[in-house]
Tab-separated table of C-alpha atoms in Angstrom:
chain	number	residue	atom	x	y	z
A	25	MET	CA	0.071	0.452	0.087
A	26	ALA	CA	1.516	3.659	-0.972
A	27	VAL	CA	1.249	6.499	1.274
A	28	TRP	CA	1.414	10.204	-0.930
A	29	ALA	CA	1.166	13.941	0.092
A	30	LEU	CA	0.496	16.755	-1.056
A	31	GLY	CA	0.469	20.285	-0.333
A	32	ILE	CA	0.943	23.722	0.085
A	33	ASN	CA	1.643	25.794	3.140
A	34	HIS	CA	2.716	29.364	4.569
A	35	THR	CA	6.583	28.730	3.950
A	36	THR	CA	6.089	27.728	0.666
A	37	ALA	CA	3.309	29.415	-1.384
A	38	PRO	CA	2.344	32.940	-0.732
A	39	LEU	CA	-1.217	33.659	0.878
A	40	ASP	CA	-3.064	34.568	-2.571
A	41	LEU	CA	-1.944	31.367	-3.921
A	42	ARG	CA	-3.551	29.493	-0.919
A	43	GLY	CA	-6.193	31.352	-0.796
A	44	ARG	CA	-7.069	29.827	-4.252
A	45	PHE	CA	-6.904	26.276	-2.568
A	46	ALA	CA	-8.958	27.154	0.646
A	47	PHE	CA	-12.029	24.998	0.967
A	48	ALA	CA	-14.857	25.801	3.199
A	49	VAL	CA	-16.762	23.397	5.447
A	50	ASP	CA	-19.598	22.629	3.098
A	51	GLN	CA	-16.958	21.780	0.186
A	52	ILE	CA	-15.410	19.366	1.986
A	53	ALA	CA	-17.095	16.323	1.392
A	54	PRO	CA	-17.707	17.036	-2.522
A	55	THR	CA	-14.198	18.032	-3.079
A	56	LEU	CA	-13.161	14.161	-1.820
A	57	HIS	CA	-15.832	12.752	-3.724
A	58	ALA	CA	-14.543	14.601	-6.781
A	59	LEU	CA	-11.012	13.883	-6.238
A	60	ARG	CA	-11.519	10.191	-6.004
A	61	GLY	CA	-13.123	9.640	-8.721
A	62	ALA	CA	-10.862	11.406	-10.405
A	63	LEU	CA	-8.069	9.387	-9.784
A	64	THR	CA	-7.930	5.441	-10.939
A	65	ARG	CA	-9.012	2.409	-8.554
A	66	HIS	CA	-10.570	5.507	-5.583
A	67	PRO	CA	-7.703	5.799	-3.455
A	68	GLU	CA	-8.518	6.913	0.336
A	69	VAL	CA	-8.701	10.593	0.720
A	70	ALA	CA	-8.370	13.037	3.264
A	71	LEU	CA	-8.211	17.053	2.915
A	72	ILE	CA	-6.944	19.798	5.458
A	73	SER	CA	-7.710	22.963	4.870
A	74	THR	CA	-6.633	25.950	6.852
A	75	CYS	CA	-5.808	29.333	6.674
A	76	ASN	CA	-1.817	28.511	6.399
A	77	ARG	CA	-1.795	25.038	4.605
A	78	THR	CA	-4.244	22.714	2.356
A	79	GLU	CA	-3.114	19.613	2.523
A	80	ILE	CA	-3.847	15.982	0.449
A	81	TYR	CA	-3.240	12.742	2.153
A	82	CYS	CA	-3.724	9.509	-0.186
A	83	ALA	CA	-3.481	5.958	0.456
A	84	CYS	CA	-3.514	3.002	-2.652
A	85	GLU	CA	-1.962	0.696	-3.930
A	86	GLN	CA	-0.095	2.716	-6.599
A	87	PRO	CA	0.900	6.450	-6.133
A	88	GLN	CA	-0.862	8.664	-8.038
A	89	LEU	CA	1.053	12.103	-7.139
A	90	GLN	CA	1.162	14.007	-10.814
A	91	HIS	CA	-2.690	12.710	-11.215
A	92	THR	CA	-3.036	14.641	-7.736
A	93	MET	CA	-1.581	17.895	-8.269
A	94	ASP	CA	-3.159	18.062	-11.729
A	95	TRP	CA	-6.320	17.608	-10.176
A	96	LEU	CA	-5.902	20.187	-7.630
A	97	ALA	CA	-4.478	22.572	-10.051
A	98	LYS	CA	-7.706	22.351	-11.798
A	99	SER	CA	-9.335	23.003	-8.560
A	100	GLY	CA	-7.927	26.223	-7.779
A	101	GLY	CA	-7.742	27.624	-11.613
A	102	VAL	CA	-3.864	27.714	-12.187
A	103	SER	CA	-1.155	25.695	-14.350
A	104	SER	CA	0.239	22.642	-12.982
A	105	ASP	CA	3.619	24.406	-13.502
A	106	LEU	CA	2.908	27.363	-11.475
A	107	LEU	CA	1.108	24.914	-8.106
A	108	GLN	CA	4.617	22.591	-8.723
A	109	ALA	CA	6.707	25.578	-7.986
A	110	HIS	CA	5.494	26.040	-4.734
A	111	ALA	CA	3.907	22.838	-3.165
A	112	TYR	CA	5.573	19.659	-1.524
A	113	THR	CA	4.971	16.144	-2.774
A	114	LEU	CA	5.917	13.383	-0.220
A	115	THR	CA	5.379	9.319	0.115
A	116	ASP	CA	5.321	6.648	2.883
A	117	GLY	CA	7.662	7.427	5.224
A	118	LEU	CA	7.881	11.124	4.900
A	119	ALA	CA	4.424	11.119	4.355
A	120	ALA	CA	3.892	10.129	7.660
A	121	ARG	CA	6.814	11.967	9.338
A	122	HIS	CA	4.903	15.376	7.253
A	123	ALA	CA	1.860	14.116	9.268
A	124	PHE	CA	2.728	13.815	12.663
A	125	ARG	CA	4.944	16.781	12.549
A	126	VAL	CA	1.984	18.742	11.834
A	127	ALA	CA	-0.258	17.265	14.272
A	128	SER	CA	1.912	18.361	16.926
A	129	GLY	CA	3.099	21.680	16.220
A	130	LEU	CA	6.152	21.404	14.208
A	131	ASP	CA	5.274	22.721	11.307
A	132	SER	CA	3.321	25.242	12.089
A	133	MET	CA	3.638	29.252	11.794
A	134	VAL	CA	3.449	29.185	15.803
A	135	LEU	CA	5.809	26.419	16.843
A	136	GLY	CA	4.229	24.062	18.591
A	137	GLU	CA	0.598	25.567	18.542
A	138	PRO	CA	-2.481	23.153	19.296
A	139	GLN	CA	-5.185	24.924	16.959
A	140	ILE	CA	-3.588	22.511	14.051
A	141	LEU	CA	-4.048	19.296	15.906
A	142	GLY	CA	-8.313	20.516	16.416
A	143	GLN	CA	-8.053	21.148	12.723
A	144	ILE	CA	-6.734	17.136	11.454
A	145	LYS	CA	-9.227	15.737	13.451
A	146	ASP	CA	-12.020	17.739	11.991
A	147	ALA	CA	-10.348	16.633	8.718
A	148	VAL	CA	-10.660	13.208	9.421
A	149	ARG	CA	-14.516	13.100	10.561
A	150	ALA	CA	-15.314	14.905	7.415
A	151	ALA	CA	-13.519	12.069	5.530
A	152	GLU	CA	-15.099	9.507	7.646
A	153	ALA	CA	-18.402	11.331	7.240
A	154	ALA	CA	-17.862	11.119	3.215
A	155	GLY	CA	-16.635	7.629	2.967
A	156	SER	CA	-12.991	8.692	2.231
A	157	LEU	CA	-11.366	7.289	4.868
A	158	GLY	CA	-10.097	3.274	4.713
A	159	THR	CA	-7.959	1.624	7.192
A	160	THR	CA	-4.568	3.014	6.305
A	161	LEU	CA	-5.192	6.846	6.550
A	162	SER	CA	-7.129	5.741	9.645
A	163	GLN	CA	-4.274	4.433	11.081
A	164	LEU	CA	-2.001	7.369	9.890
A	165	PHE	CA	-3.847	9.810	11.367
A	166	GLN	CA	-4.649	7.852	14.583
A	167	ARG	CA	-0.880	7.363	14.897
A	168	SER	CA	-0.462	10.825	14.062
A	169	PHE	CA	-3.045	12.624	17.721
A	170	ALA	CA	-1.259	9.859	19.675
A	171	VAL	CA	2.528	11.111	18.536
A	172	ALA	CA	0.922	14.706	19.182
A	173	LYS	CA	-0.340	13.629	22.433
A	174	GLU	CA	2.907	12.147	23.736
A	175	VAL	CA	4.866	15.353	22.263
A	176	ARG	CA	2.757	18.025	24.499
A	177	THR	CA	2.784	15.530	27.518
A	178	SER	CA	6.831	14.815	27.498
A	179	THR	CA	7.874	18.186	26.065
A	180	GLU	CA	7.963	21.801	26.399
A	181	ILE	CA	7.595	22.587	23.030
A	182	GLY	CA	4.121	24.425	23.497
A	183	ALA	CA	5.114	26.262	26.487
A	184	HIS	CA	4.560	30.463	26.173
A	185	SER	CA	3.422	29.903	23.073
A	186	ILE	CA	2.137	33.467	21.263
A	187	SER	CA	-1.002	32.459	19.471
A	188	MET	CA	-1.929	34.427	16.224
A	189	ALA	CA	-5.411	35.818	18.406
A	190	ALA	CA	-2.425	37.084	21.177
A	191	ALA	CA	-0.034	38.498	18.212
A	192	ALA	CA	-3.223	40.622	17.093
A	193	VAL	CA	-3.402	42.159	20.993
A	194	ARG	CA	0.298	42.673	20.797
A	195	LEU	CA	0.523	44.816	17.795
A	196	ALA	CA	-2.949	46.533	18.415
A	197	SER	CA	-1.290	47.403	22.261
A	198	GLN	CA	1.982	49.285	19.704
A	199	LEU	CA	-0.301	51.482	18.336
A	200	PHE	CA	-2.567	51.871	20.797
A	201	GLU	CA	-1.313	53.674	24.012
A	202	ASN	CA	-4.844	52.223	26.077
A	203	LEU	CA	-6.827	49.265	24.776
A	204	ASN	CA	-9.709	50.487	27.149
A	205	GLU	CA	-10.541	53.161	24.736
A	206	VAL	CA	-10.891	51.070	21.784
A	207	LYS	CA	-13.895	49.602	19.801
A	208	VAL	CA	-13.028	46.623	18.296
A	209	LEU	CA	-15.078	45.074	15.081
A	210	PHE	CA	-15.069	41.061	15.135
A	211	VAL	CA	-16.287	40.179	11.370
A	212	GLY	CA	-16.970	36.446	11.500
A	213	ALA	CA	-17.790	34.220	14.087
A	214	GLY	CA	-15.854	31.240	13.745
A	215	GLU	CA	-13.187	29.377	16.352
A	216	MET	CA	-10.528	32.416	15.279
A	217	ILE	CA	-12.684	34.983	15.933
A	218	ASP	CA	-13.531	33.709	19.325
A	219	LEU	CA	-9.885	32.877	20.242
A	220	CYS	CA	-9.322	36.672	19.469
A	221	ALA	CA	-12.083	38.172	21.288
A	222	THR	CA	-11.370	35.940	24.121
A	223	HIS	CA	-7.835	37.955	23.803
A	224	PHE	CA	-8.322	41.407	23.574
A	225	ALA	CA	-11.729	41.193	25.670
A	226	ALA	CA	-8.767	40.618	28.941
A	227	LYS	CA	-7.875	44.104	27.670
A	228	ASN	CA	-11.125	45.184	28.371
A	229	PRO	CA	-11.816	47.492	25.256
A	230	LYS	CA	-14.279	50.287	25.242
A	231	ALA	CA	-16.541	48.413	23.010
A	232	MET	CA	-16.784	44.996	20.815
A	233	VAL	CA	-19.197	44.256	18.575
A	234	ILE	CA	-19.683	40.913	16.323
A	235	ALA	CA	-20.850	40.878	12.403
A	236	ASN	CA	-22.004	38.058	11.094
A	237	ARG	CA	-23.772	36.842	8.360
A	238	THR	CA	-25.464	34.696	10.473
A	239	LEU	CA	-27.014	36.547	13.421
A	240	ALA	CA	-27.607	33.284	15.916
A	241	ARG	CA	-24.037	32.393	16.216
A	242	GLY	CA	-23.259	36.019	16.476
A	243	GLU	CA	-25.436	36.547	19.492
A	244	GLU	CA	-24.056	33.145	20.528
A	245	LEU	CA	-20.373	34.736	20.697
A	246	ALA	CA	-21.723	37.703	21.277
A	247	CYS	CA	-23.202	37.186	24.479
A	248	LYS	CA	-20.156	35.566	25.525
A	249	PHE	CA	-18.250	38.472	25.722
A	250	GLY	CA	-20.682	40.733	26.249
A	251	ALA	CA	-20.734	42.675	23.336
A	252	GLU	CA	-22.618	44.039	20.640
A	253	VAL	CA	-23.838	42.501	17.087
A	254	MET	CA	-24.945	43.397	14.099
A	255	ARG	CA	-25.599	42.287	10.482
A	256	LEU	CA	-22.428	42.270	7.743
A	257	SER	CA	-24.923	44.244	5.337
A	258	ASP	CA	-24.716	47.212	8.038
A	259	MET	CA	-21.301	46.800	8.116
A	260	PRO	CA	-20.011	49.727	5.557
A	261	ASP	CA	-22.164	52.104	7.008
A	262	ARG	CA	-20.623	51.662	10.504
A	263	LEU	CA	-16.724	50.516	9.692
A	264	HIS	CA	-15.707	54.412	10.460
A	265	GLU	CA	-16.883	53.535	14.328
A	266	PHE	CA	-14.013	51.621	15.085
A	267	ASP	CA	-10.209	51.764	15.791
A	268	ALA	CA	-9.424	47.707	15.329
A	269	VAL	CA	-10.902	45.414	13.295
A	270	ILE	CA	-10.305	41.666	13.340
A	271	SER	CA	-11.821	39.463	10.106
A	272	CYS	CA	-11.738	35.867	9.432
A	273	THR	CA	-15.033	34.670	7.151
A	274	ALA	CA	-15.284	31.733	4.913
A	275	SER	CA	-16.469	34.204	2.233
A	276	THR	CA	-14.744	33.516	-1.140
A	277	LEU	CA	-14.817	37.571	-1.970
A	278	PRO	CA	-13.398	40.229	0.128
A	279	LEU	CA	-15.848	41.887	2.672
A	280	ILE	CA	-14.475	45.244	3.121
A	281	GLY	CA	-13.546	46.923	0.535
A	282	LEU	CA	-10.874	50.181	-0.452
A	283	GLY	CA	-14.002	52.166	-1.240
A	284	ALA	CA	-15.651	51.584	2.077
A	285	VAL	CA	-12.427	51.857	4.339
A	286	GLU	CA	-11.715	55.074	2.660
A	287	ARG	CA	-15.141	56.686	3.443
A	288	ALA	CA	-14.707	55.146	6.923
A	289	LEU	CA	-11.301	56.964	7.242
A	290	LYS	CA	-13.227	60.266	5.837
A	291	LYS	CA	-15.570	60.237	8.303
A	292	ARG	CA	-13.248	59.699	11.197
A	293	ARG	CA	-11.022	62.559	10.207
A	294	ARG	CA	-7.907	60.443	9.679
A	295	ARG	CA	-7.417	58.660	12.621
A	296	PRO	CA	-5.801	55.347	12.377
A	297	MET	CA	-7.447	52.284	12.064
A	298	PHE	CA	-5.865	49.026	12.783
A	299	MET	CA	-7.401	45.768	10.542
A	300	VAL	CA	-6.343	42.190	10.930
A	301	ASP	CA	-7.364	40.035	8.052
A	302	LEU	CA	-7.140	36.234	9.324
A	303	ALA	CA	-8.881	34.968	6.204
A	304	VAL	CA	-7.468	32.919	3.364
A	305	PRO	CA	-8.823	33.971	1.005
A	306	ARG	CA	-8.613	37.563	1.960
A	307	ASP	CA	-11.564	39.014	3.352
A	308	ILE	CA	-10.024	42.898	3.293
A	309	GLU	CA	-8.993	43.920	-0.130
A	310	ILE	CA	-4.891	44.083	-0.416
A	311	GLU	CA	-5.600	47.559	-1.573
A	312	VAL	CA	-6.034	48.924	1.656
A	313	LYS	CA	-2.792	48.122	3.190
A	314	GLU	CA	-1.834	51.332	0.781
A	315	LEU	CA	-3.855	53.769	2.683
A	316	GLU	CA	-2.029	56.395	5.112
A	317	ASP	CA	-3.857	55.499	8.259
A	318	VAL	CA	-4.581	52.204	8.331
A	319	TYR	CA	-2.304	49.440	9.673
A	320	LEU	CA	-3.235	46.447	7.874
A	321	TYR	CA	-2.077	43.124	8.366
A	322	THR	CA	-2.388	39.445	7.491
A	323	VAL	CA	-1.143	36.232	8.516
A	324	ASP	CA	1.492	36.407	7.040
A	325	ASP	CA	2.656	39.456	8.366
A	326	LEU	CA	2.219	38.294	11.903
A	327	ALA	CA	4.765	35.632	11.212
A	328	GLY	CA	7.354	37.790	12.800
A	329	VAL	CA	5.165	38.594	15.832
A	330	VAL	CA	4.719	35.006	16.784
A	331	GLN	CA	8.635	33.884	15.938
A	332	THR	CA	9.650	36.197	18.424
A	333	ALA	CA	8.903	33.348	21.498
A	334	GLN	CA	9.976	30.542	19.898
A	335	ALA	CA	13.754	30.028	20.612
A	336	SER	CA	12.763	29.485	24.219
A	337	ARG	CA	11.036	26.367	23.067
A	338	GLN	CA	14.022	25.430	20.564
A	339	ALA	CA	15.661	23.068	23.203
A	340	ALA	CA	12.193	20.961	23.224
A	341	VAL	CA	12.074	20.213	19.297
A	342	ALA	CA	14.429	17.827	19.242
A	343	GLN	CA	13.146	15.526	21.667
A	344	ALA	CA	9.593	16.198	20.084
A	345	GLU	CA	12.044	15.252	16.874
A	346	ALA	CA	12.609	12.096	18.030
A	347	ILE	CA	9.217	11.103	19.312
A	348	VAL	CA	7.636	11.805	15.684
A	349	ASP	CA	10.805	9.236	14.324
A	350	ALA	CA	9.524	6.800	16.556
A	351	GLY	CA	6.021	7.045	15.441
A	352	VAL	CA	7.077	6.894	11.781
A	353	GLN	CA	8.889	3.705	12.319
A	354	ASN	CA	6.179	2.271	14.173
A	355	PHE	CA	3.293	3.592	10.938
A	356	LEU	CA	5.735	2.136	8.660
A	357	HIS	CA	5.796	-1.465	10.370
A	358	TRP	CA	2.159	-1.486	10.365
A	359	LEU	CA	2.416	-0.739	6.563
A	360	GLU	CA	4.571	-3.194	6.106
A	361	GLN	CA	2.495	-6.252	7.955
A	362	ARG	CA	-0.624	-4.892	5.881
A	363	SER	CA	0.930	-6.481	2.521
A	364	THR	CA	0.682	-9.900	4.221
A	365	VAL	CA	-2.919	-9.303	4.936
A	366	PRO	CA	-4.162	-11.382	0.841
A	367	LEU	CA	-1.803	-13.919	1.590
A	368	ILE	CA	-2.910	-14.659	5.674
A	369	GLN	CA	-6.633	-14.216	3.769
A	370	ALA	CA	-5.869	-16.576	1.235
A	371	LEU	CA	-4.405	-19.050	3.777
A	372	ASN	CA	-7.300	-18.738	6.132
A	373	ALA	CA	-9.688	-19.632	3.931
A	374	GLN	CA	-8.070	-22.550	2.383
A	375	ALA	CA	-7.551	-24.220	5.783
A	376	ASP	CA	-11.536	-23.432	6.311
A	377	GLU	CA	-11.926	-25.282	3.391
A	378	TRP	CA	-10.304	-28.428	3.981
A	379	ARG	CA	-11.844	-28.364	7.816
A	380	ALA	CA	-15.508	-28.036	6.466
A	381	ALA	CA	-14.504	-30.718	4.071
A	382	GLU	CA	-13.430	-33.117	6.670
A	383	ILE	CA	-16.232	-32.264	8.895
A	384	ALA	CA	-18.779	-33.045	5.922
A	385	ARG	CA	-17.162	-36.796	5.968
A	386	ALA	CA	-17.328	-37.569	9.236
A	387	ARG	CA	-20.988	-36.695	9.753
A	388	LYS	CA	-21.491	-38.816	6.568
A	389	LEU	CA	-19.315	-41.947	8.565
A	390	LEU	CA	-21.407	-41.227	11.615
A	391	LEU	CA	-24.934	-41.317	9.796
A	392	LYS	CA	-23.640	-44.866	8.850
A	393	GLY	CA	-23.380	-45.837	12.114
A	394	GLU	CA	-19.626	-45.988	12.143
A	395	ASP	CA	-17.653	-46.094	15.264
A	396	ILE	CA	-16.524	-42.352	17.095
A	397	ASP	CA	-13.408	-42.808	17.584
A	398	THR	CA	-12.458	-44.412	14.212
A	399	VAL	CA	-14.277	-40.967	12.595
A	400	LEU	CA	-12.400	-38.777	14.823
A	401	GLU	CA	-9.378	-40.341	13.953
A	402	ALA	CA	-9.763	-40.137	10.020
A	403	LEU	CA	-10.520	-36.567	10.856
A	404	SER	CA	-7.678	-35.433	12.254
A	405	LYS	CA	-5.836	-37.889	9.689
A	406	GLY	CA	-7.646	-35.508	6.799
A	407	ILE	CA	-7.011	-32.383	8.012
A	408	THR	CA	-3.240	-33.358	8.620
A	409	GLN	CA	-2.819	-35.012	5.653
A	410	LYS	CA	-4.317	-32.227	3.529
A	411	MET	CA	-2.153	-29.427	5.571
A	412	LEU	CA	1.218	-31.447	4.769
A	413	HIS	CA	0.389	-32.584	1.147
A	414	GLY	CA	1.900	-29.123	-0.450
A	415	ALA	CA	5.271	-29.559	2.370
A	416	MET	CA	5.942	-33.007	1.668
A	417	ALA	CA	5.324	-32.517	-2.230
A	418	GLU	CA	7.978	-29.962	-2.475
A	419	LEU	CA	10.174	-32.189	-0.105
A	420	ARG	CA	9.781	-34.721	-2.730
A	421	ALA	CA	10.743	-32.371	-5.610
A	422	GLY	CA	13.594	-33.382	-8.067
A	423	ASP	CA	15.424	-29.780	-7.693
A	424	SER	CA	18.100	-30.199	-4.770
A	425	ILE	CA	17.732	-26.109	-4.960
A	426	ALA	CA	14.038	-26.423	-4.080
A	427	ARG	CA	14.549	-29.253	-1.581
A	428	GLU	CA	17.165	-27.178	0.531
A	429	ARG	CA	14.399	-24.508	0.377
A	430	ALA	CA	11.686	-26.256	1.166
A	431	SER	CA	13.326	-28.129	4.167
A	432	ALA	CA	14.392	-25.453	5.453
A	433	ALA	CA	10.723	-23.701	5.130
A	434	VAL	CA	9.084	-27.367	6.809
A	435	GLN	CA	11.412	-26.747	9.626
A	436	HIS	CA	11.186	-23.529	10.436
A	437	PHE	CA	7.485	-23.647	9.958
A	438	PHE	CA	6.591	-27.013	11.486
A	439	LEU	CA	9.772	-28.258	13.502
A	440	ARG	CA	9.749	-25.233	15.494
A	441	LYS	CA	10.228	-26.257	19.838
A	442	GLU	CA	8.390	-23.976	21.731
A	443	ARG	CA	10.496	-21.818	23.650
């Protein structure tokens, strides 16, 4: 069984290219079905899509890396050559190592961050629901979860990590003297916005407002922080009220355009606005960054901030990598054992066939009134003769080399003494 992975992430591809391959939750199942249909033999497939990475994991008898690359490029509307220039492809042990490192937070923008593990678990559940996750990928991911747990409990890799949400608050604190006087608008109501709102709420801002397409979800999050909720459609007219705007939605098109921000700045009489766009694809048009009184940061811009706390954790990386290495070796050993499964199944089927034939013969003899001890004796001899027939035939073969091989095999399988 071959395992392969194809992906792009924050270190290999620019934000706008990553945005072309960002799949919303409701797109996962149809995407998995489409990919399986495009490849031969319908391989096992799983898809991980976050703001920092899009990765496809597959398992089948033979790897189909180029076909997977071509399909993904087509789905994103780019050429295979362009995607290949920014993508990484991994097979078998390297694919397993990558999955284990990602789950453990070793491949994240924020070293040791725990959020990615939950995202992978969501991806696995989505693949299970779509019927695209088989035995091999299930083992791969379950083992990645076990490795991630060991890394987090046995090392200090996650200590003092600065999340994207905390980084946003740190940047805001550098711009505004007192966050108590700041009005913050959160666009979206997903997990990342929840994290950001939690960090900002700790600074007691003057006001917090949640703008979301679905009011019910927005109200649920707003109640958690004592915030106000508003419709997305009201945002352009109220944008000028806010000193800080944090956006992270699953929209495929920007929600905050250059014109809306220019009008807001005019109403604010050039008072600065702090904006963080954590969405992939972008929620805020990139041209906004050129405005003189706007401080706009994307997920890639935050990289420098989150790197500052990583030096203290580098000592734990070697220990974490050793745990990953052990996990990879165990997975590869399991994968090798899987190759003998068809042979084991065939051997069991043959043994069951012999057993059934001898039992049927024994029942006929009993019905004829044969002595039970005689029947049992015939039953045992019949089974053993069938099982040993192949070995005996090889031992009597005319080829001396074949006889030597058969002799060694017979001694190994039948004449071993119990220790």
